[in-house]
XYZ file of C-alpha atoms in Angstrom:
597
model
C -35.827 5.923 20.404
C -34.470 9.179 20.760
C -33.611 10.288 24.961
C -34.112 13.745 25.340
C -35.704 15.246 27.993
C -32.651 14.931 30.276
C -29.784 15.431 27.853
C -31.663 18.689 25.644
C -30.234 16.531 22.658
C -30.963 14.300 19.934
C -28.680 11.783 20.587
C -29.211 8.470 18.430
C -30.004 5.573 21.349
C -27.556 2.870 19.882
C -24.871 5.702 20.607
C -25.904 6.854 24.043
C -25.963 2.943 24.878
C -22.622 1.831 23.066
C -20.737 5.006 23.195
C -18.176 6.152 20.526
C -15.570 3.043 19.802
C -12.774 5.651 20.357
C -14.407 7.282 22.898
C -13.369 8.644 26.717
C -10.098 10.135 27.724
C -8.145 8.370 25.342
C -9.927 10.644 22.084
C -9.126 13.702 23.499
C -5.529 12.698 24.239
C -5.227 12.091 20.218
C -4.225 8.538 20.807
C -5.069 6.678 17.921
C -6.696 2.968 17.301
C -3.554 1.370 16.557
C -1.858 2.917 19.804
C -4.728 1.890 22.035
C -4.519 -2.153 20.449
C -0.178 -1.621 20.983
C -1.226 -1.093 24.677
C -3.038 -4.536 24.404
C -5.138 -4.201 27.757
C -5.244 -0.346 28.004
C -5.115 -0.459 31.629
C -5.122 2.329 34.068
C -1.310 3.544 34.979
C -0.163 1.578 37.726
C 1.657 3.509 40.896
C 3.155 1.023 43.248
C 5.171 1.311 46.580
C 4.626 3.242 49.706
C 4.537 6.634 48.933
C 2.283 8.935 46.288
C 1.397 11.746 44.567
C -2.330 12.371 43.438
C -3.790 15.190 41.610
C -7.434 15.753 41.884
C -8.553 18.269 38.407
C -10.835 17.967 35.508
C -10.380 15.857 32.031
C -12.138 16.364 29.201
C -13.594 13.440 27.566
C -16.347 12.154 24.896
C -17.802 8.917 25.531
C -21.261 9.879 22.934
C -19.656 12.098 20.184
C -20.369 15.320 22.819
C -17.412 16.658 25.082
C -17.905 17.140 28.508
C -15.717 17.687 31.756
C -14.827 14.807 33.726
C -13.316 14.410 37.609
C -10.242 12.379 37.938
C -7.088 11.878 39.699
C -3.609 12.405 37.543
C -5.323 13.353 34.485
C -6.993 9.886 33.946
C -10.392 7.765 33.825
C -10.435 5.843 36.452
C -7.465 7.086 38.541
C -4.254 4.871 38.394
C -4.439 1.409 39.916
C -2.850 1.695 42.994
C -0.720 -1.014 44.253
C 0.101 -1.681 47.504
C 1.129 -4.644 49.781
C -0.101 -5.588 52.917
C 1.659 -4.792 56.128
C 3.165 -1.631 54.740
C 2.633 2.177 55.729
C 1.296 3.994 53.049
C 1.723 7.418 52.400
C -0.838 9.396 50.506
C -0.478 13.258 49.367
C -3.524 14.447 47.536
C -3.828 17.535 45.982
C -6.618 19.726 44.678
C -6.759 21.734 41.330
C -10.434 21.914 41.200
C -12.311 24.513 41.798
C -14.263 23.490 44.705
C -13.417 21.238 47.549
C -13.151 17.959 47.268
C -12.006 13.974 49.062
C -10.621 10.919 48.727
C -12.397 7.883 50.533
C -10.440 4.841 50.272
C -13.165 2.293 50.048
C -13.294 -0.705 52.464
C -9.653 -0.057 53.892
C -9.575 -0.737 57.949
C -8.116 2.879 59.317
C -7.835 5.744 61.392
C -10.904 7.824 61.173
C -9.517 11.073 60.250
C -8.114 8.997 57.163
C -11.225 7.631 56.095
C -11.939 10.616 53.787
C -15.466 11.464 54.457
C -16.241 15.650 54.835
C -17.856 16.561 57.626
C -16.760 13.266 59.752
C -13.444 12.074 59.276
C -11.810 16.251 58.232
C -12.825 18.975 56.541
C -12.243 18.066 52.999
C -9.634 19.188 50.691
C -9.900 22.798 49.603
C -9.595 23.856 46.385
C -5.924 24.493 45.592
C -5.044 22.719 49.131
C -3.396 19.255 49.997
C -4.193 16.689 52.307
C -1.666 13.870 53.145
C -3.358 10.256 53.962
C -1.106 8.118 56.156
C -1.909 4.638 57.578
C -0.860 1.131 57.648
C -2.447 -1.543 55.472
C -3.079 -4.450 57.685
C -5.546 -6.550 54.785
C -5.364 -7.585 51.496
C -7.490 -7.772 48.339
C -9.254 -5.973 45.321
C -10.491 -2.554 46.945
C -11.746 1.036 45.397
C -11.402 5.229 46.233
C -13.624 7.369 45.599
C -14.479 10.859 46.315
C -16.934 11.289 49.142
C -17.892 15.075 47.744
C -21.229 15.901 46.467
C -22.034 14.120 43.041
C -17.903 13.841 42.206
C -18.199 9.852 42.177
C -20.746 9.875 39.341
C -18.157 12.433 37.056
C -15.046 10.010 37.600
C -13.631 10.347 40.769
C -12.460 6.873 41.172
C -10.100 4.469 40.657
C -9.004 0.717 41.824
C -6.939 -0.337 44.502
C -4.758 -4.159 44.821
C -3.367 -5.232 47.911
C -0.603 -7.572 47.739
C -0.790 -10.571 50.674
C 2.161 -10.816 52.415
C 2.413 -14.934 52.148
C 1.722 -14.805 48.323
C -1.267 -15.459 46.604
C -4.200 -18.522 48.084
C -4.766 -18.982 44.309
C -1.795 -17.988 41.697
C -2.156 -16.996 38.113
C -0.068 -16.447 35.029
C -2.550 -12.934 34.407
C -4.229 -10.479 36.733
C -6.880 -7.779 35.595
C -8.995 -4.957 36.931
C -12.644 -5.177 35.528
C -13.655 -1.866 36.613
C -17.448 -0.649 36.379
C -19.079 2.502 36.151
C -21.575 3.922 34.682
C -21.090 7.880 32.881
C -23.506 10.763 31.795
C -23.127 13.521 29.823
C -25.707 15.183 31.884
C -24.919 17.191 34.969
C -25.218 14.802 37.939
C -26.961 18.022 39.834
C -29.797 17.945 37.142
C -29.941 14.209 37.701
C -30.703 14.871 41.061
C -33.017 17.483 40.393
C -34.956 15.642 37.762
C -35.081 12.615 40.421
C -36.711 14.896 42.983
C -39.439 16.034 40.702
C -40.111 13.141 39.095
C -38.474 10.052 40.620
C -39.448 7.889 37.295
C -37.772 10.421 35.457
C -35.499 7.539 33.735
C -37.743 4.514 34.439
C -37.702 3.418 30.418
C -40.038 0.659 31.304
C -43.145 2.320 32.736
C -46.450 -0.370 32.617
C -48.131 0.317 29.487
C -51.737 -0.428 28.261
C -50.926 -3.108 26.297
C -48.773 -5.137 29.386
C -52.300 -4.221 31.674
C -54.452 -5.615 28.527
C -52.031 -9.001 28.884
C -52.493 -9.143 32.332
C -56.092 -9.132 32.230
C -56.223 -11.932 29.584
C -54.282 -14.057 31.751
C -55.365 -13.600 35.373
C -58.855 -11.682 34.638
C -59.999 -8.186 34.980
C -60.556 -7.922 38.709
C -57.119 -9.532 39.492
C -55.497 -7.210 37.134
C -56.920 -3.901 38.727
C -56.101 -5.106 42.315
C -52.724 -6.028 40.853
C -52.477 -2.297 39.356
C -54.121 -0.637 42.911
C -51.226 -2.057 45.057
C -48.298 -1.212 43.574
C -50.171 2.916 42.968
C -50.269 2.517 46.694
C -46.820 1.625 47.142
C -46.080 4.425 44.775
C -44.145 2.309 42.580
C -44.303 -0.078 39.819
C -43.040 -3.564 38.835
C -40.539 -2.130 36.951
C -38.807 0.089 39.401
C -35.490 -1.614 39.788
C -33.501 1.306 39.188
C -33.676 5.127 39.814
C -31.254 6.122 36.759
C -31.131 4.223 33.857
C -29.466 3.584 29.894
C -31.502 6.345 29.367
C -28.705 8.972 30.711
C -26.181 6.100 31.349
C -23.256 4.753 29.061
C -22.106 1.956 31.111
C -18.134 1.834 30.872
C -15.321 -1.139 31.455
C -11.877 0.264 32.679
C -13.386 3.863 31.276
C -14.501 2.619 27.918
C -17.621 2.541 26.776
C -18.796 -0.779 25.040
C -18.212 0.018 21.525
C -14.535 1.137 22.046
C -14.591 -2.506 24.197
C -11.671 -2.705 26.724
C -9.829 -5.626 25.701
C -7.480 -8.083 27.846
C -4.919 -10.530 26.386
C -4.061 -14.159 27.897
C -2.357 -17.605 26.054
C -4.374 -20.529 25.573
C -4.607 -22.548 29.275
C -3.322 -19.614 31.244
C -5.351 -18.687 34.350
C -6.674 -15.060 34.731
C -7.678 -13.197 38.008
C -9.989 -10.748 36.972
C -11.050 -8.285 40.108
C -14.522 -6.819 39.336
C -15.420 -3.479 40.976
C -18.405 -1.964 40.999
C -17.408 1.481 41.236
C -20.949 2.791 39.765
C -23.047 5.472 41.365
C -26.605 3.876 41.013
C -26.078 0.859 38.420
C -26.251 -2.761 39.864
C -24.191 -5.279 37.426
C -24.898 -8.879 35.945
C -21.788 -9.874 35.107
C -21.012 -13.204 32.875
C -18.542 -14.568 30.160
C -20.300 -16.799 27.768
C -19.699 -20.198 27.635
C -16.915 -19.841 30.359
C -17.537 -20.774 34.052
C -15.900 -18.522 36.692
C -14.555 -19.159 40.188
C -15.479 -16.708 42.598
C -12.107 -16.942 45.386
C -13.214 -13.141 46.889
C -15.517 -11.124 47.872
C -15.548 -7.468 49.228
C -11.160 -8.319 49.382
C -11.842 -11.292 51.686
C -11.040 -14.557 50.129
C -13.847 -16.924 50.423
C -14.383 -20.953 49.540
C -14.015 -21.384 45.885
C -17.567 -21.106 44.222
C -17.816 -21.951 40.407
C -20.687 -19.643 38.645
C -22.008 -18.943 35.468
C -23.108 -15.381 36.774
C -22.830 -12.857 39.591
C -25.113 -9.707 40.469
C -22.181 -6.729 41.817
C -23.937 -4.286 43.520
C -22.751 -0.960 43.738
C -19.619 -0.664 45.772
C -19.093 -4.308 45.881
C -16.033 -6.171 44.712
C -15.622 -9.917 43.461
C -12.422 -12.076 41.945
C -12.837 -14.545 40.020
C -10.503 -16.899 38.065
C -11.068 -17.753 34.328
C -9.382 -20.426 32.394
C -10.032 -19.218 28.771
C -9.281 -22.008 26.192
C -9.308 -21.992 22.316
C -7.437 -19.491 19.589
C -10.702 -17.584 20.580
C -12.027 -14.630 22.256
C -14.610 -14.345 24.905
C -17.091 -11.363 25.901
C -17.066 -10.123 29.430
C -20.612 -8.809 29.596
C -21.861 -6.710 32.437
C -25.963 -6.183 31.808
C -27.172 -3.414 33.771
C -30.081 -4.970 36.547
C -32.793 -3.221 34.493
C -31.678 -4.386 31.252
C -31.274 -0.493 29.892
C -27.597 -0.859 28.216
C -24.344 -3.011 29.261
C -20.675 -2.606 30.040
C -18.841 -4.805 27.978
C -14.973 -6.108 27.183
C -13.284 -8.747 25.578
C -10.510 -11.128 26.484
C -8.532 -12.336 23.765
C -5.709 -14.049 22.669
C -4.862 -11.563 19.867
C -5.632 -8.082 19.421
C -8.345 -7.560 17.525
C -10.462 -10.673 17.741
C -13.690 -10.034 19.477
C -16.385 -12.306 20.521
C -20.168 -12.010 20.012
C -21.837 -9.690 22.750
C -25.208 -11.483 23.658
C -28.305 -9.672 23.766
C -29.763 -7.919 27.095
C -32.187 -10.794 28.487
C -35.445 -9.598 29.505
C -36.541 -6.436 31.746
C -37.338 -8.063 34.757
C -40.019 -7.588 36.653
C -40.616 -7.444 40.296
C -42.626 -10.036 42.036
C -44.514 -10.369 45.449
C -41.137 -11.475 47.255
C -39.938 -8.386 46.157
C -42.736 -6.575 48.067
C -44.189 -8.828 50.703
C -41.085 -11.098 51.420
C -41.771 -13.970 53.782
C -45.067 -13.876 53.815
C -44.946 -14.294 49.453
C -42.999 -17.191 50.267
C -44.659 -19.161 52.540
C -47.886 -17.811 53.699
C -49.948 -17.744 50.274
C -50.209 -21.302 48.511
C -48.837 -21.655 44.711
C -46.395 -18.659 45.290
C -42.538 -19.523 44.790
C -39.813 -17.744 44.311
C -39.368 -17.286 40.410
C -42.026 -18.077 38.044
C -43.919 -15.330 39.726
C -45.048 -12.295 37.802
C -46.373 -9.376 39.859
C -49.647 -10.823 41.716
C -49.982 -13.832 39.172
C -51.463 -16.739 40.684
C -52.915 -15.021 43.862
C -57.291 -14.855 43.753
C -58.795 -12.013 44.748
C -58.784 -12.151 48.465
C -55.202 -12.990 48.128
C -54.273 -9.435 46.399
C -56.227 -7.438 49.326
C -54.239 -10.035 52.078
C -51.048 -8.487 50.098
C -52.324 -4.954 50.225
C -53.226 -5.554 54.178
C -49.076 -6.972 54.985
C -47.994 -4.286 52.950
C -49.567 -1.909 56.030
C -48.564 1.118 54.273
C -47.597 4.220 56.299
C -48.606 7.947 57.065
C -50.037 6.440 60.465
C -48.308 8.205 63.085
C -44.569 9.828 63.819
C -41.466 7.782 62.452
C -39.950 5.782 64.782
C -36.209 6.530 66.181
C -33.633 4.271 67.438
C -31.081 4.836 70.287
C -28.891 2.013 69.624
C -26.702 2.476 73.070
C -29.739 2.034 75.370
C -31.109 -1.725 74.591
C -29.357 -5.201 74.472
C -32.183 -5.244 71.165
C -33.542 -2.690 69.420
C -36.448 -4.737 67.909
C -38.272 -1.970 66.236
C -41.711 -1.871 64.961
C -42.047 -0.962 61.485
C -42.065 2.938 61.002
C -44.267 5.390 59.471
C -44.353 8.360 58.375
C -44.307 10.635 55.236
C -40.642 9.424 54.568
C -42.013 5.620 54.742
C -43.998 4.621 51.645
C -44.302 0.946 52.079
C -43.518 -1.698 55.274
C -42.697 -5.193 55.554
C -43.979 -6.943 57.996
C -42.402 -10.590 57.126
C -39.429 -10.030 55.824
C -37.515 -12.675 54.062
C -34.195 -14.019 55.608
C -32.959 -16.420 52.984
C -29.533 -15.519 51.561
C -30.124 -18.334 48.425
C -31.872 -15.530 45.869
C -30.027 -14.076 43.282
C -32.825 -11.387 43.004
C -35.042 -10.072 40.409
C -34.085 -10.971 37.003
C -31.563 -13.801 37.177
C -34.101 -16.076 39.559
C -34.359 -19.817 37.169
C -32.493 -18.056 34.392
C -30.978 -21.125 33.687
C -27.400 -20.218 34.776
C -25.782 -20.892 37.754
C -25.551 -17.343 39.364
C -23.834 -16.553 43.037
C -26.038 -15.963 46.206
C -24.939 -14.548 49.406
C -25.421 -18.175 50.540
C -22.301 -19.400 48.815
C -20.319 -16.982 50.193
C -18.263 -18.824 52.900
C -15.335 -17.450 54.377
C -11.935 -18.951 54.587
C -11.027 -17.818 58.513
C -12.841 -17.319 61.957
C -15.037 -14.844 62.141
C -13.527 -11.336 63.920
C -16.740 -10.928 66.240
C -17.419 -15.035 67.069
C -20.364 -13.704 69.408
C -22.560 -10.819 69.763
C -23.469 -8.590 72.728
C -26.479 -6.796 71.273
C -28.308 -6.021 68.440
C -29.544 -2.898 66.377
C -32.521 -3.472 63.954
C -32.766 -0.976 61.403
C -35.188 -0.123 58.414
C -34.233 1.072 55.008
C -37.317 3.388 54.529
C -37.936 5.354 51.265
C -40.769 6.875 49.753
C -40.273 6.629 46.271
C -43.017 9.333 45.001
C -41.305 12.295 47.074
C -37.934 10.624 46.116
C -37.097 10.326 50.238
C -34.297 7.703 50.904
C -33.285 7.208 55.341
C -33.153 4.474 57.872
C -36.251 4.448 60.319
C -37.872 6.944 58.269
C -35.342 9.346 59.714
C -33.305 11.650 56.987
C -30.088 11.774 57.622
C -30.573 15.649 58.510
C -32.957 14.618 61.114
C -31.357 11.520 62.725
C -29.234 11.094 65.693
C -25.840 9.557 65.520
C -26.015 5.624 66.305
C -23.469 4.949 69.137
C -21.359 1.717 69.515
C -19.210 1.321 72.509
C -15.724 1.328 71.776
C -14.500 -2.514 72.229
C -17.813 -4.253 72.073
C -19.338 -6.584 69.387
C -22.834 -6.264 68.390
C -25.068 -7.371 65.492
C -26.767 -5.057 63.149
C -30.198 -6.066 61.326
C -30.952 -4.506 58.412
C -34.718 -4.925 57.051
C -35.556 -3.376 53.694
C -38.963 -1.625 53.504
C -38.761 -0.909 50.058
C -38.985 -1.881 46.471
C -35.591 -1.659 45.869
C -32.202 -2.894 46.746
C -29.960 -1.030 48.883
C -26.062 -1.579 49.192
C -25.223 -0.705 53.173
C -21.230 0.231 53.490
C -20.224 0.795 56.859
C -16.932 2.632 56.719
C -14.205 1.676 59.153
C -15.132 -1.755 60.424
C -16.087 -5.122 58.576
C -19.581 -6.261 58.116
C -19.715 -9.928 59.081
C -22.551 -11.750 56.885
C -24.781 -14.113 59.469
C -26.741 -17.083 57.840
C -30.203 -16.811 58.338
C -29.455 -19.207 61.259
C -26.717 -17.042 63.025
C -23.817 -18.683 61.362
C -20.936 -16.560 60.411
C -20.843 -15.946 56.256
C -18.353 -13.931 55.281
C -16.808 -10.690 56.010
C -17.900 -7.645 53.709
C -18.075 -4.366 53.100
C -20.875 -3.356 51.747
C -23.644 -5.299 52.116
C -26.814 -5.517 49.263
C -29.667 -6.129 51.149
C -32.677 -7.258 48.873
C -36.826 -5.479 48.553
C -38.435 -7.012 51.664
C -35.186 -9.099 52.893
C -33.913 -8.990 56.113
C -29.951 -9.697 56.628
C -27.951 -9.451 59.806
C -24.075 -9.093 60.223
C -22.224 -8.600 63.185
C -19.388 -5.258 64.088
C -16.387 -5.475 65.768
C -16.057 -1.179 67.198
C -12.674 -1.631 67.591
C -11.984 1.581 66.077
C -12.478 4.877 67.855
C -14.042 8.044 65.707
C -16.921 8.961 63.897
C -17.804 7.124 60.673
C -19.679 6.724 57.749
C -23.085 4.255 57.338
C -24.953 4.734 54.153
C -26.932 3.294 51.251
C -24.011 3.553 48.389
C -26.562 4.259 45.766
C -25.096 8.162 45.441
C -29.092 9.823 45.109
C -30.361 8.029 47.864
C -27.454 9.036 49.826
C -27.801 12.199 49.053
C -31.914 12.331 49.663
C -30.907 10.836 53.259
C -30.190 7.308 53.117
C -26.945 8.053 55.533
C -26.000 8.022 59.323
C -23.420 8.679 61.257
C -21.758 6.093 63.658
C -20.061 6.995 66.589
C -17.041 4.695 68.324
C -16.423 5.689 71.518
């Protein structure tokens, strides 16, 4: 297969998926194989202390065998690890050598608004040629990201990790500590991307239904089952294999800024523990991370430490971060391997105990495919007999009063004006669905359980994290809750139209929390897709689907038809930041502003 229609090339696909094996920044800086295995784990450059220097400007780089112009901070893909230690005031001077404005958001760091980093809410944004200096105190600890909060600068390399040193020393010590650092790179213009997107949202959907998949579907559940199966998702505007908007077929998916065939390596002894610190800092790519053969202890999430939870697997959404601890055993090495969610291409690394060994890199399993949870939630679940979470392929099993049933609870929209929330005016904002042009599809059940990995790792035979076994190690910040805002994340695919309430962000209203209260916000996804919610300035506190306190996060994923509720603490004051953190649908309006005051 040959991609291109986005790239104007012919650019063999093994390449555009593995990349160049001396590929990136490191090519064009001349360095040579032998210097890049001297360095052992080729790590970012690591600034520590309390004061810094960062340079915004432009890198060239060659991750496919074509150059192109990336976005970084001090000359380097991802920016330097940035080390500092909580309790300390941190001093940040960022300048800009680009052309064009630009930001630094320092992702899931508890601050002052007008050092959040966001254009347009927190300051203006850094001119080109100007300087901005960041100051604030660090009162948390944990594996954190930055980011630029300008246009499409995320998806060219604006980004880098950040490590916050606890005060009292480590809950769980090791001899080794790495950044695992995700992202996934194009060599096409992340403007076009968006363009292509708005013209033809399937633009890089690789795994469109095909005549022979419909042909297989009527010889197992019949003709008539088949065609309503094929109706309801053309209603919906989608497909069963619309898990993500941009795919391997622009993407070369990249550990600590290399791309899998120059495979990022990390060294450890025989028994030694590792801390590896997973960030997702992709703009659109969810991960499924896993080290064959080797079970991993999951001891944070989002920089919170949680209740130790062994895994085989873990789904990172975008924005999200996890530790986890690895005891790697054997004179043998061992294949970090991060699967994109659609199965389109994979980050990959190795940790070894000598450079140079590598491990076998396991084939991508399956495309998965979404089911009826996906799209009717609850009502999938429960309400239809023989229907199950996993085992469940599109509208398999349901008869043929069961698919209309499922095209009735989908109550699709264009019926009537969207509906609009005033969050500061109701102890609960229990909204009906909304409709609208901007609202495609509704959920009328939504499912609350926290216990699905999601689409494509349900009865994979691994043991892969849920949101259910994330369980906090403190008290909750917020232990009750004076009101609550429901919310819908709305989208209509087709038009490529991405809001809450079927309200673009261009159209909406600020939401408004009183300054000192605590609240809970419900978030119920109307769409085919899952959507990672960040709210900047102030944790998200993950509820059980019985109330319980969770965990404390970030960003929160929030699954096709799910419904999940955490509660805020607006104990800051100043206008912030709530948005989907897939960069496109923030972009096409999947964003709000928040108000403290």
């Amino acid at each position: 297969m040959y991609p291109t229609k986005p790239r104007g090339i012919l650019l063999p696909r093994r390449r555009f998926v593995q990349g160049l094996a001396l590929g990136g920044a490191a090519a064009m800086l001349g360095l040579r194989p032998g210097r890049l295995s001297a360095q052992g784990s080729s790590m970012p450059a690591v600034l520590s202390g309390s004061s810094y220097d960062l340079t915004i400007g432009e890198l060239p780089v060659d991750f496919t065998g074509h150059r192109r112009v990336a976005t970084v901070v001090n000359g380097q893909l991802p920016g330097p690890l940035l080390r500092w230690r909580e309790g300390d005031t941190i001093t940040l001077r960022v300048r800009n050598r680009l052309p064009v404005s630009s930001s630094i958001h320092w992702h899931g760091i508890i601050l002052p608004s007008d050092m959040d980093g966001v254009p347009g809410l927190s300051f203006a944004g850094i001119p080109s040629g100007g300087e901005y200096t960041y100051r604030f105190t660090v009162n948390q600890k944990g594996t954190y990201w930055y980011h630029s909060h300008t246009r499409f600068q995320e998806q060219t390399g604006l980004y880098g990790p950040i490590v916050i040193e606890p005060r009292g020393g480590m809950r769980h010590p090791t001899e080794r500590d790495y950044v695992v650092m995700l992202n996934d790179w194009s060599d096409t213009d992340p403007e076009r991307i968006y363009a292509n997107l708005k013209k033809q949202s399937d633009y890089y959907n690789l795994g469109q239904p095909t005549v022979g998949g419909f042909l297989h579907d009527v010889r197992r559940d019949g003709l008539s089952q088949a065609l309503a199966e094929r109706r309801m998702w053309e209603r919906m505007r989608m497909n069963t294999r619309d898990l993500s908007d941009v795919t391997g077929m622009t993407y070369t998916y990249l550990m600590n800024g290399h791309a899998p065939a120059a495979n990022w390596t990390g060294l450890f002894k025989p028994g030694e523990k590792l801390r590896l610190r997973f960030i997702n800092g992709s703009a659109m790519t969810f991960f499924d991370v896993r080290i064959p053969g080797l079970k991993m202890t999951v001891v944070a999430a989002d920089g919170q430490d949680i209740e130790p939870v062994s895994v085989d697997e873990f789904r990172i959404g975008v924005a999200e971060t996890y530790d986890v601890i690895v005891k790697p055993h054997g004179d043998r090495a061992w294949t970090i391997f991060a699967q994109a969610m659609d199965r389109s291409g994979y980050a990959r690394g190795t940790l070894t105990p000598g450079a140079g060994m590598t491990a076998e890199v396991p084939p991508l399993d399956p495309r998965p495919v979404l089911s009826m949870v996906d799209m009717m939630g609850a009502a999938a679940m429960h309400g239809m007999p023989g229907m199950a979470i996993g085992g469940m392929k599109g509208m398999s099993g349901m008869t043929h009063d069961m698919a209309h049933e499922a095209m009735d609870q989908m109550a699709m929209g264009h019926m009537g004006s969207p509906h609009t929330i005033d969050a500061a005016d109701a102890s609960r904002v229990a909204s009906p669905p909304p409709t609208g042009p901007e609202v495609a599809m509704r959920v009328l059940h939504p499912r609350r359980n926290l216990d699905d990995p999601g689409a494509g790792l349900r009865h994979n035979g691994r043991r892969v994290l849920t949101y259910a076994d994330l369980h906090a190690v403190d008290a909750p910040i917020s232990p009750s809750v004076g009101r609550e805002v429901v919310l819908h994340l709305t989208g209509n695919m087709q038009r490529y139209l991405w809001s809450f309430n079927g309200q673009r962000f261009s159209d909406a209203k600020p939401l408004r929390f009183r300054y000192g209260e605590h609240l809970r916000v419900t978030l119920i996804n109307d769409t085919m897709m899952a959507h990672p919610i960040h709210l900047h300035g102030m944790w998200s506190e993950l509820e059980s689907p019985d109330g319980a306190f969770q965990a404390r996060k970030h960003t929160v994923v929030v699954q096709p038809a799910q419904q999940v509720s955490y509660r805020v603490s607006a104990d800051v004051l100043g206008r912030w930041a709530y948005h989907c953190h897939l960069l496109y649908h923030m972009e096409a309006g999947m964003f709000r502003e928040v108000v403290v005051a």
